[in-house]
PDB file of C-alpha atoms in Angstrom:
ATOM      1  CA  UNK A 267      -1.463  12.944  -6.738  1.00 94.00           C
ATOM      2  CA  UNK A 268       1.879  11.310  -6.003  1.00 94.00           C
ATOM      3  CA  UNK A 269       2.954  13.035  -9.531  1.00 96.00           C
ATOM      4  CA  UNK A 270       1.836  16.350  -8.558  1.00 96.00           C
ATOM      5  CA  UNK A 271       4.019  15.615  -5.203  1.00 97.00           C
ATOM      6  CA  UNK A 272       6.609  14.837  -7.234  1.00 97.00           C
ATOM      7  CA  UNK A 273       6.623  17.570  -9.489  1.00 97.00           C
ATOM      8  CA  UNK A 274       6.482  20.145  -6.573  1.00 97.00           C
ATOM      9  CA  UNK A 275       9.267  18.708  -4.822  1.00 97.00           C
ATOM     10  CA  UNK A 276      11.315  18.359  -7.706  1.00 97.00           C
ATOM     11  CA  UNK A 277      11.550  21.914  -7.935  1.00 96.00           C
ATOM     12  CA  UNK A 278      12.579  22.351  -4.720  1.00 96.00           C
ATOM     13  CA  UNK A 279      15.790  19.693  -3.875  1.00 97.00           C
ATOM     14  CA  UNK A 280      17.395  17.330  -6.841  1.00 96.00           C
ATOM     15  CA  UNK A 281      15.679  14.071  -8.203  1.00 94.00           C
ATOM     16  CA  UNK A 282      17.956  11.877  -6.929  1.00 96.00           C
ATOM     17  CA  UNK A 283      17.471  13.196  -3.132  1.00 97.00           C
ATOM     18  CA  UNK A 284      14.074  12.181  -2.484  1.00 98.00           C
ATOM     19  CA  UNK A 285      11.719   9.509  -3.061  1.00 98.00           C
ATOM     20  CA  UNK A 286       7.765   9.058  -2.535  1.00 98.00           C
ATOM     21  CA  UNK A 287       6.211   6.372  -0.807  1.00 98.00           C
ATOM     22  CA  UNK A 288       2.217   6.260  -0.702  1.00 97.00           C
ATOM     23  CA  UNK A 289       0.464   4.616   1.926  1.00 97.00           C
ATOM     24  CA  UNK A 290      -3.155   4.152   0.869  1.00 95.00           C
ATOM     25  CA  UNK A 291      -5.496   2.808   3.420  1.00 92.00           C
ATOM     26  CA  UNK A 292      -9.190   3.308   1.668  1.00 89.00           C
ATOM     27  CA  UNK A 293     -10.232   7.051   1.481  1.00 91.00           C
ATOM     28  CA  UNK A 294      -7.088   8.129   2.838  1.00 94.00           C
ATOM     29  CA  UNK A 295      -3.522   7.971   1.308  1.00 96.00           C
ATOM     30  CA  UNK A 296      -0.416   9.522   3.348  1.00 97.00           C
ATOM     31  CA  UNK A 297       2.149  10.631   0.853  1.00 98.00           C
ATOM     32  CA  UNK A 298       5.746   9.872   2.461  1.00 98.00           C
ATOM     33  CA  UNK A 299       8.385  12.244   0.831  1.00 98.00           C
ATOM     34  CA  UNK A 300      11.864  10.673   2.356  1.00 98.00           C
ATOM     35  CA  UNK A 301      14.231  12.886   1.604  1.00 98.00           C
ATOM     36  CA  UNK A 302      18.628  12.861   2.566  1.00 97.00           C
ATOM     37  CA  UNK A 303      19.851  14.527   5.104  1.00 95.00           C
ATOM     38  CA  UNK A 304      21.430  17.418   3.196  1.00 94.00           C
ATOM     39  CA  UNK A 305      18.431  18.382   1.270  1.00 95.00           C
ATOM     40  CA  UNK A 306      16.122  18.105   3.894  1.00 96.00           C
ATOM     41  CA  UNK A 307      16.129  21.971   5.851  1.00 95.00           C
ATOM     42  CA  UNK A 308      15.772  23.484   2.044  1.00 96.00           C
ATOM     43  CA  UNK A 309      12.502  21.242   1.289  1.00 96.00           C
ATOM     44  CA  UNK A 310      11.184  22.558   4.778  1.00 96.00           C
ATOM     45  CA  UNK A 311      11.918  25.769   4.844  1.00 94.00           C
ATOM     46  CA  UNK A 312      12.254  28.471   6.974  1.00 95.00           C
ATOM     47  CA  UNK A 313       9.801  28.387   9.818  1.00 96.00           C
ATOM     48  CA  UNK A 314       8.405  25.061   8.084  1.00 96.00           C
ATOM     49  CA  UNK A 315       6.653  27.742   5.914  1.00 97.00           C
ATOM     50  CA  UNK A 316       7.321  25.806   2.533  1.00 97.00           C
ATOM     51  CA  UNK A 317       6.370  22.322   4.280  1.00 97.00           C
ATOM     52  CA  UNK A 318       3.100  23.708   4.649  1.00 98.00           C
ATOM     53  CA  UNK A 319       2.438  25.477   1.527  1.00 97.00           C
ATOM     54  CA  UNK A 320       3.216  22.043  -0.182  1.00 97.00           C
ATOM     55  CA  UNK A 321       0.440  20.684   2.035  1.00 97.00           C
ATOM     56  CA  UNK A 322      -1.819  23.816   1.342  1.00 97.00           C
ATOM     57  CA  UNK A 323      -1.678  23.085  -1.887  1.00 97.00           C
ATOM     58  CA  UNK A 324      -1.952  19.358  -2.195  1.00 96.00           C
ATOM     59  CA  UNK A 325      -5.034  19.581  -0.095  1.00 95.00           C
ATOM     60  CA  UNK A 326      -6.256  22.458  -2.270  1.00 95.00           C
ATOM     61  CA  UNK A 327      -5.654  19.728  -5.329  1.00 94.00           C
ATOM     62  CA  UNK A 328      -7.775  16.937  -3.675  1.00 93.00           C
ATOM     63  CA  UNK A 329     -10.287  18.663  -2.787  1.00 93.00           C
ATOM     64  CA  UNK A 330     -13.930  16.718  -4.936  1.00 91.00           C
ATOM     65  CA  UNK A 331     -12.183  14.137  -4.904  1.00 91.00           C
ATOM     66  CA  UNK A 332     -13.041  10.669  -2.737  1.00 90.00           C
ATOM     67  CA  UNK A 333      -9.748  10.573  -0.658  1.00 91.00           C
ATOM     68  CA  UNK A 334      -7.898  12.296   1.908  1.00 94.00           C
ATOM     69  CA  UNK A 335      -4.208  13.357   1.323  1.00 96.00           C
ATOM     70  CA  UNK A 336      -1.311  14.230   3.811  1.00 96.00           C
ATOM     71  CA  UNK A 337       1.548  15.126   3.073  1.00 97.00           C
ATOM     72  CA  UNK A 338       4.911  14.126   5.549  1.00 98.00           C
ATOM     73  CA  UNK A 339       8.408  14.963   4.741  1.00 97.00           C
ATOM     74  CA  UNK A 340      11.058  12.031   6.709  1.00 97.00           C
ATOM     75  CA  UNK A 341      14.654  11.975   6.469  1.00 96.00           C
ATOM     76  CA  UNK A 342      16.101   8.642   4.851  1.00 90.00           C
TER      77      UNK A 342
END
């Protein structure tokens, strides 16, 4: 999963302006993105609207399987 994260918010803001942390803690992992201060708005969005379509989708992606993903977006 943290590769799927990665790819979709690679598409959004630059490599080198984000990294993803996982925090697994049994059947659920929180997936940190920490991203600089600059690049932060664009991965949000207007309205948060593309926050939550990344977690729309992520949860659409896990769903079968034996874990629960979230999906947070920090600035670093």
């Amino acid at each position: 999963m943290r590769d799927f994260v990665d790819f979709l918010v690679g598409q959004i803001v630059d490599r080198d302006s984000y990294e993803i942390v996982l925090l697994d803690d049994g059947d659920r992992v929180d997936i940190k993105v920490l991203v600089d201060k600059d690049s932060v708005a664009r991965l949000i969005g207007k309205g948060g609207r593309l926050a939550k379509a990344i977690r729309t989708v992520v949860k659409a992606a896990s769903q079968g399987m034996d874990r629960h993903y979230d999906v947070f977006i920090e600035e670093r």
